Backbone as CSV, one residue per row, in Angstrom:
resi,resn,N_x,N_y,N_z,CA_x,CA_y,CA_z,C_x,C_y,C_z
1,MET,-14.383,11.369,37.694,-14.158,10.371,36.681,-13.662,11.073,35.423
2,GLN,-12.649,10.485,34.777,-12.106,11.039,33.544,-12.551,10.198,32.361
3,GLU,-12.720,10.858,31.237,-13.029,10.140,30.008,-11.766,10.063,29.168
4,PHE,-11.557,8.930,28.553,-10.404,8.745,27.683,-10.895,8.491,26.266
5,ALA,-10.271,9.152,25.316,-10.616,8.926,23.909,-10.090,7.564,23.485
6,LYS,-10.905,6.838,22.768,-10.486,5.538,22.258,-10.356,5.626,20.747
7,ASP,-9.350,4.952,20.234,-9.127,4.918,18.796,-9.949,3.774,18.210
8,HIS,-11.024,4.118,17.513,-11.903,3.103,16.947,-11.655,2.894,15.459
9,ARG,-10.595,3.477,14.940,-10.319,3.311,13.518,-9.947,1.863,13.224
10,ASN,-10.298,1.417,12.032,-10.018,0.042,11.621,-8.517,-0.139,11.438
11,LYS,-7.939,-1.055,12.189,-6.499,-1.281,12.126,-6.152,-2.561,11.376
12,SER,-7.139,-3.299,10.875,-6.840,-4.574,10.239,-7.015,-4.565,8.727
13,THR,-7.595,-3.527,8.164,-7.784,-3.455,6.725,-6.474,-3.070,6.051
14,PRO,-6.035,-3.823,5.024,-4.797,-3.455,4.332,-4.920,-2.070,3.701
15,PRO,-3.822,-1.333,3.650,-3.873,0.001,3.066,-4.026,-0.066,1.556
16,PRO,-4.612,0.971,0.954,-4.674,1.011,-0.508,-3.272,1.222,-1.068
17,ILE,-2.961,0.522,-2.140,-1.661,0.657,-2.794,-1.909,1.030,-4.247
18,ASN,-1.211,2.043,-4.721,-1.384,2.533,-6.082,-0.083,2.389,-6.860
19,PRO,0.112,1.236,-7.530,1.349,1.055,-8.292,1.261,1.704,-9.670
20,GLU,2.399,2.119,-10.187,2.504,2.581,-11.567,3.715,1.916,-12.177
21,PRO,3.620,1.220,-13.284,2.412,0.958,-14.070,1.381,0.170,-13.261
22,ALA,0.140,0.254,-13.706,-0.965,-0.371,-12.973,-0.823,-1.886,-12.930
23,ASP,-1.391,-2.499,-11.913,-1.387,-3.949,-11.757,-1.972,-4.594,-13.005
24,GLY,-1.280,-5.597,-13.539,-1.747,-6.295,-14.732,-1.258,-5.700,-16.037
25,SER,-0.526,-4.582,-15.978,-0.011,-3.957,-17.193,1.071,-4.820,-17.822
26,THR,1.166,-4.782,-19.149,2.256,-5.435,-19.866,3.249,-4.356,-20.256
27,VAL,4.504,-4.542,-19.877,5.545,-3.559,-20.160,6.762,-4.277,-20.730
28,SER,7.656,-3.516,-21.342,8.903,-4.091,-21.845,9.995,-3.045,-21.734
29,GLY,11.245,-3.497,-21.839,12.375,-2.583,-21.728,12.567,-2.126,-20.298
30,ASN,13.255,-1.004,-20.143,13.466,-0.425,-18.814,12.184,0.255,-18.351
31,VAL,11.764,-0.062,-17.155,10.512,0.479,-16.627,10.762,1.050,-15.241
32,THR,10.352,2.281,-15.035,10.400,2.884,-13.709,9.113,2.526,-12.984
33,VAL,9.257,1.984,-11.796,8.095,1.585,-11.001,8.005,2.505,-9.799
34,SER,6.810,3.030,-9.530,6.608,3.838,-8.328,5.363,3.331,-7.614
35,VAL,5.381,3.458,-6.299,4.270,2.971,-5.481,3.982,3.987,-4.392
36,THR,2.709,4.241,-4.149,2.311,5.022,-2.982,1.384,4.152,-2.139
37,ALA,1.567,4.219,-0.851,0.716,3.462,0.068,0.447,4.335,1.283
38,SER,-0.791,4.316,1.755,-1.123,5.105,2.941,-2.045,4.295,3.837
39,ASP,-1.997,4.599,5.107,-2.807,3.898,6.091,-3.038,4.837,7.265
40,ASN,-4.147,4.665,7.968,-4.444,5.556,9.090,-3.498,5.350,10.269
41,ILE,-2.777,4.234,10.317,-1.828,3.977,11.396,-0.392,4.136,10.916
42,GLY,-0.085,3.638,9.731,1.252,3.754,9.164,1.560,2.577,8.257
43,VAL,2.528,2.749,7.375,2.976,1.698,6.467,4.437,1.436,6.771
44,SER,4.777,0.194,7.098,6.165,-0.115,7.444,6.979,-0.533,6.237
45,LYS,6.339,-1.134,5.216,7.084,-1.507,4.020,6.127,-1.835,2.886
46,VAL,6.658,-1.800,1.676,5.946,-2.218,0.475,6.860,-3.197,-0.241
47,GLU,6.355,-4.371,-0.589,7.148,-5.374,-1.293,6.659,-5.482,-2.728
48,LEU,7.590,-5.548,-3.660,7.259,-5.692,-5.075,7.714,-7.061,-5.553
49,TYR,6.885,-7.717,-6.339,7.203,-9.027,-6.902,7.055,-8.959,-8.413
50,VAL,7.907,-9.671,-9.132,7.841,-9.735,-10.587,7.394,-11.132,-10.985
51,ASP,6.347,-11.188,-11.801,5.837,-12.459,-12.292,6.372,-12.653,-13.700
52,GLU,7.270,-13.598,-13.888,7.910,-13.795,-15.183,7.216,-14.850,-16.032
53,THR,5.960,-15.189,-15.759,5.280,-16.212,-16.556,4.521,-15.598,-17.696
């Protein structure tokens, strides 16, 4: 009989995302935005939205 390793890592939790400037920041003028995201399985994309209200 062979034993097989099973991947028990959580695959449903969203990855942590670290935006700069930080979420909720008030900025003006030209702003450079950078984002890092990591996950134990992989990150396929990061979407950015601008709230103009």
